[in-house]
Backbone as JSON, one array per atom type, in Angstrom:
{
  "sequence": "XXXXXXXXXXXXXXXXXXXXXXXXXXXXXXXXXXXXXXXXXXXXXXXXXXXXXXXXXXXXXXXXXXXXXXXXXXXXXXXXXXXXXXXXXXXXXXXXXXXXXXXXXXXXXXXXXXXXXXXXXXXXXXXXXXXXXXXXXXXXXXXXXXXXXXXXXXXXXXXXXXXXXXXXXXXXXXXXXXXXXXXXXXXXXXXX",
  "N": [[19.88, 8.89, 14.05], [18.92, 12.09, 14.89], [18.96, 13.65, 17.17], [18.09, 14.59, 20.54], [15.07, 15.58, 22.06], [13.92, 17.6, 24.66], [11.11, 17.75, 26.67], [8.73, 19.97, 28.38], [8.42, 18.75, 30.83], [10.79, 17.56, 31.31], [11.2, 15.16, 30.07], [12.88, 13.04, 27.82], [12.95, 12.79, 24.29], [13.69, 10.9, 21.47], [14.82, 12.11, 18.39], [14.22, 11.14, 15.22], [16.24, 10.52, 12.23], [15.15, 9.95, 9.84], [12.47, 10.41, 7.66], [9.68, 8.95, 6.44], [7.69, 9.47, 3.76], [4.48, 8.64, 3.28], [2.19, 7.1, 1.11], [-1.24, 6.31, 0.65], [-3.34, 3.89, -0.71], [-6.52, 2.8, -1.77], [-7.95, -0.24, -2.6], [-9.84, -2.59, -4.63], [-10.63, -6.0, -4.44], [-11.56, -8.14, -6.83], [-13.55, -10.81, -7.7], [-13.66, -12.83, -10.51], [-16.11, -14.55, -11.99], [-17.12, -17.24, -13.91], [-20.17, -17.47, -15.68], [-23.25, -18.91, -16.75], [-25.52, -17.84, -19.07], [-28.61, -16.98, -20.77], [-27.69, -15.98, -23.18], [-25.28, -17.15, -23.53], [-21.92, -17.83, -22.37], [-20.77, -15.81, -19.7], [-18.88, -13.44, -17.77], [-19.0, -12.77, -14.43], [-18.5, -10.05, -12.28], [-17.56, -9.92, -9.0], [-17.26, -8.06, -6.2], [-15.05, -8.87, -3.84], [-13.68, -7.94, -1.56], [-12.4, -4.92, -0.03], [-9.21, -3.33, 0.23], [-6.18, -1.94, 1.65], [-3.2, -0.25, 0.65], [0.05, 0.73, 1.68], [2.77, 2.68, 0.97], [5.99, 4.14, 0.14], [5.88, 7.52, -0.99], [7.29, 8.06, -3.34], [7.51, 5.61, -4.6], [6.14, 2.93, -6.64], [3.35, 0.7, -6.81], [4.07, -2.7, -7.13], [2.41, -4.56, -9.19], [2.35, -7.29, -9.74], [3.53, -8.5, -7.48], [1.75, -7.56, -5.5], [-0.65, -8.71, -6.38], [-0.12, -11.47, -6.01], [0.18, -11.57, -3.21], [-2.37, -10.68, -2.29], [-3.97, -12.57, -3.51], [-3.21, -14.92, -2.2], [-4.32, -14.43, 0.33], [-6.98, -14.05, -0.26], [-8.32, -16.0, -2.01], [-7.9, -18.29, -0.53], [-9.35, -17.73, 1.74], [-11.91, -17.44, 0.87], [-15.2, -18.71, 0.81], [-15.79, -21.93, -0.55], [-17.77, -22.05, -2.82], [-17.65, -22.32, -5.49], [-15.38, -24.12, -7.57], [-11.85, -23.74, -7.0], [-10.46, -23.42, -9.36], [-12.24, -22.2, -11.06], [-12.46, -19.6, -10.29], [-11.22, -16.34, -10.74], [-8.99, -13.73, -9.91], [-9.04, -10.22, -9.76], [-7.44, -7.12, -9.42], [-8.03, -3.74, -8.66], [-7.88, -0.17, -8.41], [-10.0, 1.37, -6.04], [-12.98, 3.2, -6.76], [-12.97, 6.74, -6.45], [-14.99, 7.95, -4.79], [-15.89, 5.71, -3.37], [-13.54, 4.93, -2.05], [-13.14, 7.15, -0.4], [-15.44, 6.97, 1.17], [-15.08, 4.47, 2.47], [-12.7, 4.93, 3.87], [-13.2, 7.24, 5.29], [-12.09, 9.66, 4.94], [-11.07, 12.45, 2.9], [-10.0, 12.06, -0.48], [-6.53, 12.11, -1.12], [-5.83, 12.84, 1.38], [-5.81, 10.63, 2.9], [-4.89, 8.52, 5.51], [-2.94, 5.5, 6.22], [-4.11, 4.16, 8.3], [-6.72, 3.82, 10.84], [-9.36, 3.9, 9.63], [-12.8, 4.43, 8.64], [-14.07, 2.07, 7.88], [-12.95, -1.08, 8.67], [-10.24, -2.59, 7.1], [-8.13, -4.97, 5.33], [-4.62, -4.35, 5.49], [-1.85, -3.74, 3.55], [1.46, -3.28, 3.88], [4.33, -1.82, 2.55], [7.46, -3.3, 2.91], [9.76, -1.71, 2.99], [9.13, 0.61, 4.31], [9.06, -0.18, 6.94], [11.61, -0.85, 7.73], [13.19, 0.78, 9.33], [12.32, 1.29, 12.38], [12.55, 3.48, 13.99], [12.13, 5.57, 12.36], [10.16, 8.36, 11.25], [6.83, 8.37, 10.16], [5.23, 10.11, 7.62], [2.05, 10.86, 7.28], [-1.17, 11.02, 5.65], [-3.52, 13.35, 6.98], [-6.18, 13.7, 7.01], [-6.93, 16.22, 6.54], [-6.51, 18.63, 4.09], [-3.29, 19.8, 3.14], [-2.02, 19.3, 5.5], [-0.03, 17.05, 7.44], [0.31, 14.05, 9.38], [2.7, 13.19, 11.7], [4.21, 10.34, 12.75], [5.74, 7.75, 14.62], [7.05, 4.94, 12.86], [6.9, 2.55, 14.19], [4.82, 3.04, 16.07], [2.75, 3.53, 14.25], [2.45, 0.98, 13.13], [1.55, -0.44, 15.38], [-0.91, 0.84, 15.88], [-2.16, 0.22, 13.48], [-2.51, -2.53, 13.76], [-4.61, -2.63, 15.54], [-6.65, -1.25, 14.28], [-7.04, -2.16, 11.7], [-8.28, -4.76, 9.56], [-6.52, -6.83, 9.02], [-2.95, -6.97, 9.08], [-0.35, -6.87, 6.82], [3.0, -7.12, 6.15], [5.1, -6.74, 3.56], [7.33, -6.98, 0.71], [6.24, -4.88, -1.7], [6.5, -2.94, -3.59], [7.69, -1.15, -6.48], [10.77, 0.09, -6.54], [11.76, 3.46, -6.69], [14.23, 4.64, -8.78], [17.26, 6.14, -7.72], [18.4, 9.49, -8.39], [21.14, 9.57, -8.74], [21.74, 7.01, -9.6], [20.42, 7.04, -12.06], [21.8, 9.04, -13.41], [24.35, 7.88, -13.48], [23.77, 5.66, -15.07], [22.99, 6.93, -17.45], [25.4, 8.23, -18.1], [27.03, 6.0, -18.42], [25.82, 4.84, -20.63], [26.25, 6.87, -22.52], [29.03, 6.86, -22.53], [29.58, 4.31, -23.58], [28.37, 4.55, -26.1], [29.99, 6.42, -27.31], [32.28, 5.11, -27.94]],
  "CA": [[19.23, 9.69, 15.06], [19.34, 13.48, 14.8], [19.25, 14.16, 18.5], [17.1, 14.36, 21.59], [14.28, 16.76, 22.41], [13.47, 17.56, 26.06], [9.85, 18.49, 26.8], [8.6, 20.83, 29.56], [8.5, 17.93, 32.05], [12.13, 16.99, 31.4], [11.25, 13.87, 29.39], [13.66, 13.06, 26.58], [12.4, 12.11, 23.13], [14.66, 10.78, 20.4], [14.38, 12.67, 17.12], [14.8, 10.3, 14.16], [16.8, 11.24, 11.1], [14.47, 9.5, 8.64], [11.03, 10.62, 7.55], [9.11, 8.22, 5.31], [6.44, 10.06, 3.29], [3.71, 7.45, 2.95], [0.92, 7.28, 0.41], [-2.23, 5.28, 0.92], [-4.24, 3.61, -1.81], [-7.61, 1.88, -1.45], [-8.14, -1.14, -3.73], [-10.87, -3.61, -4.53], [-10.32, -7.34, -4.92], [-12.75, -8.55, -7.57], [-13.55, -12.19, -8.19], [-14.28, -13.0, -11.82], [-16.76, -15.85, -11.92], [-17.82, -17.58, -15.15], [-21.59, -17.74, -15.5], [-23.99, -19.33, -17.94], [-26.77, -17.09, -19.2], [-29.34, -17.31, -21.98], [-26.92, -15.58, -24.36], [-23.98, -17.84, -23.55], [-21.05, -17.69, -21.2], [-20.38, -14.45, -19.32], [-18.05, -13.34, -16.56], [-19.6, -11.88, -13.44], [-17.54, -9.45, -11.36], [-18.05, -9.85, -7.63], [-16.27, -7.42, -5.33], [-14.85, -9.74, -2.69], [-13.37, -7.06, -0.43], [-11.54, -3.76, -0.26], [-8.02, -3.38, 1.05], [-5.36, -0.73, 1.65], [-1.75, -0.38, 0.54], [0.84, 1.87, 2.17], [4.14, 2.64, 0.47], [6.61, 5.46, 0.04], [5.28, 8.36, -2.02], [8.03, 8.01, -4.6], [7.48, 4.26, -5.16], [4.91, 2.46, -7.28], [2.96, -0.66, -6.44], [4.41, -3.78, -8.06], [1.13, -5.24, -9.29], [2.55, -8.75, -9.69], [3.72, -8.85, -6.06], [0.51, -7.3, -4.78], [-1.62, -9.72, -6.81], [0.2, -12.73, -5.33], [-0.12, -11.42, -1.77], [-3.81, -10.62, -2.09], [-4.52, -13.87, -3.94], [-2.98, -15.86, -1.09], [-5.22, -14.15, 1.44], [-8.36, -13.96, -0.72], [-8.9, -17.26, -2.49], [-7.86, -19.26, 0.56], [-10.35, -17.37, 2.75], [-13.23, -17.37, 0.26], [-15.94, -19.98, 0.86], [-15.61, -22.62, -1.82], [-19.01, -22.36, -3.52], [-17.17, -22.73, -6.81], [-14.03, -24.67, -7.47], [-10.79, -22.72, -7.04], [-10.05, -23.23, -10.74], [-13.19, -21.37, -11.79], [-12.37, -18.22, -9.81], [-10.04, -15.54, -11.06], [-8.93, -12.53, -9.08], [-8.59, -9.0, -10.42], [-7.26, -6.01, -8.49], [-8.1, -2.41, -9.25], [-8.09, 0.89, -7.43], [-11.41, 1.66, -5.78], [-13.43, 4.5, -7.22], [-12.66, 7.79, -5.47], [-16.09, 8.1, -3.82], [-15.89, 4.52, -2.53], [-12.35, 5.01, -1.2], [-13.4, 8.17, 0.63], [-16.47, 6.44, 2.07], [-14.49, 3.41, 3.29], [-11.65, 5.47, 4.73], [-13.7, 8.32, 6.14], [-11.24, 10.83, 4.68], [-11.07, 12.92, 1.53], [-8.89, 11.59, -1.29], [-5.36, 12.97, -1.01], [-5.54, 13.05, 2.79], [-6.11, 9.36, 3.57], [-3.77, 7.81, 6.16], [-3.11, 4.04, 6.09], [-4.7, 3.62, 9.53], [-7.87, 4.51, 11.46], [-10.42, 4.14, 8.67], [-14.18, 4.2, 9.05], [-14.29, 0.64, 7.67], [-11.72, -1.86, 8.89], [-9.85, -3.31, 5.88], [-6.76, -5.47, 5.37], [-3.6, -3.35, 5.16], [-0.58, -4.27, 3.03], [2.47, -2.24, 4.05], [5.6, -2.13, 1.91], [8.46, -3.56, 3.95], [10.76, -0.64, 3.04], [8.68, 1.57, 5.31], [9.23, -0.72, 8.29], [13.0, -1.25, 8.01], [13.71, 1.62, 10.41], [11.19, 1.6, 13.26], [12.75, 4.8, 14.59], [11.76, 6.59, 11.37], [8.83, 8.96, 11.36], [5.99, 8.27, 8.98], [4.45, 11.29, 7.3], [0.81, 10.29, 6.79], [-2.31, 11.91, 5.46], [-4.13, 13.71, 8.27], [-7.61, 13.93, 6.84], [-7.09, 17.64, 6.21], [-5.58, 19.04, 3.03], [-2.21, 20.69, 3.52], [-1.43, 18.89, 6.78], [0.37, 15.65, 7.61], [0.52, 13.56, 10.73], [4.01, 12.55, 11.84], [4.1, 9.31, 13.77], [6.8, 6.76, 14.42], [6.62, 3.76, 12.11], [6.55, 1.55, 15.21], [3.48, 3.37, 16.57], [1.81, 3.33, 13.16], [2.19, -0.46, 13.04], [0.72, -0.83, 16.54], [-2.27, 1.34, 15.63], [-2.69, -0.56, 12.36], [-2.93, -3.85, 14.26], [-5.89, -2.52, 16.25], [-7.69, -0.59, 13.48], [-7.16, -2.8, 10.4], [-8.77, -6.13, 9.61], [-5.28, -7.62, 9.09], [-1.78, -6.19, 8.65], [0.64, -7.69, 6.13], [4.18, -6.35, 5.77], [5.8, -7.47, 2.5], [7.85, -6.17, -0.4], [5.17, -4.76, -2.67], [6.65, -1.77, -4.45], [8.8, -0.99, -7.4], [11.52, 1.2, -5.97], [12.17, 4.52, -7.58], [15.69, 4.73, -8.88], [17.76, 7.44, -7.28], [18.91, 10.28, -9.51], [22.53, 9.24, -8.98], [21.75, 5.81, -10.43], [20.03, 7.4, -13.41], [22.92, 9.76, -14.01], [25.38, 6.91, -13.74], [23.34, 4.85, -16.21], [23.06, 7.76, -18.64], [26.81, 8.41, -18.42], [27.53, 4.72, -18.91], [25.33, 4.67, -21.99], [26.97, 7.82, -23.35], [30.43, 6.39, -22.67], [29.57, 3.17, -24.49], [28.0, 4.97, -27.45], [31.08, 7.23, -27.86], [33.41, 4.25, -28.29]],
  "C": [[19.81, 11.11, 14.98], [19.74, 14.0, 16.18], [18.15, 13.81, 19.47], [16.39, 15.67, 21.88], [13.82, 16.55, 23.85], [12.19, 18.38, 26.16], [9.83, 19.28, 28.12], [8.73, 20.06, 30.87], [9.87, 17.27, 32.22], [12.24, 15.61, 30.76], [11.99, 13.99, 28.06], [12.96, 12.25, 25.5], [13.47, 12.08, 22.06], [14.06, 11.34, 19.12], [15.03, 11.85, 16.01], [15.34, 11.13, 13.0], [16.12, 10.86, 9.79], [12.99, 9.82, 8.73], [10.58, 9.9, 6.29], [7.77, 8.87, 4.95], [5.63, 8.92, 2.68], [2.43, 7.81, 2.23], [0.04, 6.06, 0.66], [-3.14, 5.13, -0.29], [-5.28, 2.59, -1.36], [-7.92, 1.08, -2.73], [-9.38, -1.98, -3.54], [-10.34, -4.9, -5.13], [-11.6, -7.88, -5.53], [-12.57, -10.0, -8.02], [-14.29, -12.22, -9.52], [-14.81, -14.43, -11.87], [-17.46, -16.13, -13.25], [-19.26, -17.96, -14.85], [-22.18, -18.18, -16.83], [-25.27, -18.52, -17.97], [-27.44, -17.51, -20.51], [-28.56, -16.99, -23.25], [-25.55, -16.24, -24.42], [-23.21, -17.63, -22.26], [-20.71, -16.22, -20.97], [-19.48, -14.54, -18.09], [-18.73, -12.34, -15.64], [-18.49, -11.36, -12.53], [-18.19, -9.31, -9.99], [-16.96, -9.21, -6.78], [-16.19, -8.25, -4.05], [-14.59, -8.91, -1.44], [-12.54, -5.88, -0.91], [-10.34, -3.91, 0.65], [-7.18, -2.12, 0.81], [-3.9, -1.09, 1.4], [-1.11, 0.9, 1.06], [2.26, 1.68, 1.67], [4.68, 4.05, 0.38], [6.01, 6.22, -1.14], [5.99, 8.19, -3.36], [8.02, 6.63, -5.27], [6.13, 3.97, -5.8], [4.62, 1.04, -6.81], [3.42, -1.61, -7.53], [3.17, -4.66, -8.11], [1.26, -6.76, -9.23], [2.7, -9.21, -8.24], [2.43, -8.68, -5.28], [-0.53, -8.36, -5.12], [-1.37, -11.03, -6.07], [-0.13, -12.67, -3.85], [-1.62, -11.44, -1.51], [-4.45, -11.95, -2.45], [-4.37, -14.9, -2.83], [-4.0, -15.68, 0.02], [-6.69, -14.12, 1.03], [-8.94, -15.32, -1.07], [-8.89, -18.33, -1.42], [-8.96, -18.99, 1.58], [-11.77, -17.34, 2.2], [-13.94, -18.71, 0.37], [-15.95, -20.62, -0.52], [-16.94, -23.04, -2.43], [-18.69, -22.86, -4.91], [-15.79, -23.33, -6.64], [-13.0, -23.55, -7.6], [-10.38, -22.42, -8.49], [-10.99, -22.29, -11.49], [-13.14, -19.9, -11.37], [-11.09, -17.57, -10.32], [-10.13, -14.26, -10.25], [-8.42, -11.37, -9.92], [-8.49, -7.92, -9.35], [-7.39, -4.71, -9.26], [-8.3, -1.4, -8.12], [-9.59, 1.13, -7.27], [-11.73, 3.03, -6.36], [-13.23, 5.51, -6.09], [-13.74, 7.9, -4.38], [-16.11, 6.91, -2.86], [-14.72, 4.56, -1.56], [-12.57, 6.01, -0.06], [-14.43, 7.68, 1.65], [-15.89, 5.38, 3.01], [-13.49, 3.95, 4.3], [-12.19, 6.5, 5.72], [-12.9, 9.59, 6.0], [-11.35, 11.19, 3.21], [-9.84, 12.39, 0.8], [-7.74, 12.61, -1.24], [-4.96, 13.23, 0.43], [-5.67, 11.76, 3.6], [-4.85, 8.75, 4.21], [-3.97, 6.3, 5.98], [-3.81, 3.4, 7.28], [-5.96, 4.4, 9.91], [-8.99, 4.86, 10.47], [-11.79, 3.88, 9.27], [-14.52, 2.72, 8.96], [-12.96, -0.07, 7.85], [-11.44, -2.71, 7.65], [-8.47, -3.91, 6.08], [-5.8, -4.38, 4.9], [-2.34, -4.08, 4.73], [0.43, -3.13, 3.06], [3.76, -2.7, 3.36], [6.68, -2.24, 2.98], [9.55, -2.49, 4.04], [10.41, 0.38, 4.11], [9.05, 1.11, 6.72], [10.67, -1.09, 8.63], [13.63, -0.45, 9.15], [12.54, 2.04, 11.3], [11.34, 2.93, 13.97], [12.38, 5.92, 13.63], [10.38, 7.15, 11.7], [8.1, 8.7, 10.05], [5.22, 9.57, 8.83], [3.2, 10.79, 6.59], [-0.21, 11.38, 6.49], [-3.0, 12.15, 6.79], [-5.63, 13.82, 8.19], [-7.92, 15.37, 6.49], [-6.05, 18.03, 5.18], [-4.54, 20.0, 3.57], [-1.53, 20.33, 4.83], [-1.09, 17.41, 6.76], [0.4, 15.33, 9.09], [1.87, 12.88, 10.74], [3.93, 11.6, 13.02], [5.22, 8.31, 13.54], [6.23, 5.56, 13.68], [6.18, 2.67, 13.08], [5.14, 1.79, 15.74], [2.42, 3.18, 15.5], [1.44, 1.85, 13.02], [1.31, -0.94, 14.19], [-0.72, -0.38, 16.35], [-2.92, 0.53, 14.52], [-3.22, -1.91, 12.83], [-4.29, -3.78, 14.95], [-6.99, -1.89, 15.4], [-7.89, -1.22, 12.1], [-7.63, -4.24, 10.58], [-7.61, -7.12, 9.73], [-4.16, -6.71, 8.61], [-0.76, -7.14, 8.07], [1.79, -6.79, 5.72], [4.99, -7.21, 4.8], [6.41, -6.48, 1.53], [6.73, -6.09, -1.43], [5.32, -3.54, -3.58], [7.79, -1.94, -5.43], [9.52, 0.26, -6.92], [11.87, 2.21, -7.04], [13.69, 4.55, -7.6], [16.13, 6.11, -8.41], [18.35, 8.17, -8.48], [20.38, 9.97, -9.77], [22.64, 7.97, -9.82], [21.38, 6.14, -11.87], [21.16, 8.13, -14.11], [24.04, 8.8, -14.37], [25.03, 6.08, -14.97], [23.44, 5.66, -17.49], [24.51, 7.98, -19.05], [27.4, 7.13, -18.97], [27.09, 4.49, -20.34], [26.05, 5.61, -22.93], [28.41, 7.36, -23.59], [30.51, 5.24, -23.65], [29.28, 3.59, -25.91], [29.09, 5.82, -28.11], [32.26, 6.39, -28.29], [33.3, 3.75, -29.7]]
}
């Protein structure tokens, strides 16, 4: 905690010492369904649903973790017209125009909450470890961010998203001190 801010009415607000810069990505969950056609076997791609991920700007989505999380919530919820063994799931980022249409915001300004279309939201658990932290989110306007407590962001997400899942889903960026240490360790070993 950095300190306390007093507003004009004498109300005290705690100022957090952590700001999590959050990026939002819109994805599509595609079911790959084998089909029989006149020319033989083909695979039909059926977009099952769209979903959102929220993670720190400096981190990357761990596709293996994300796949497992989405698979759990997709194949179990999909009506079983075909056997589970015949369905395969593929994840990919939604096309820019589709992401903007679903979110209601221009690409590069999309927050993880309050979209035009309600979608499942997968939030990286690192963001939620400090509920007193501020989240720096896209505001819908280029050059501006919205700062909101992580706790409030989660509450809003529960009312504006189809579902909210908080799990480990990112590959953490190594800190520069770890990289320097590793490089020095390698140099030290190679000089022996």
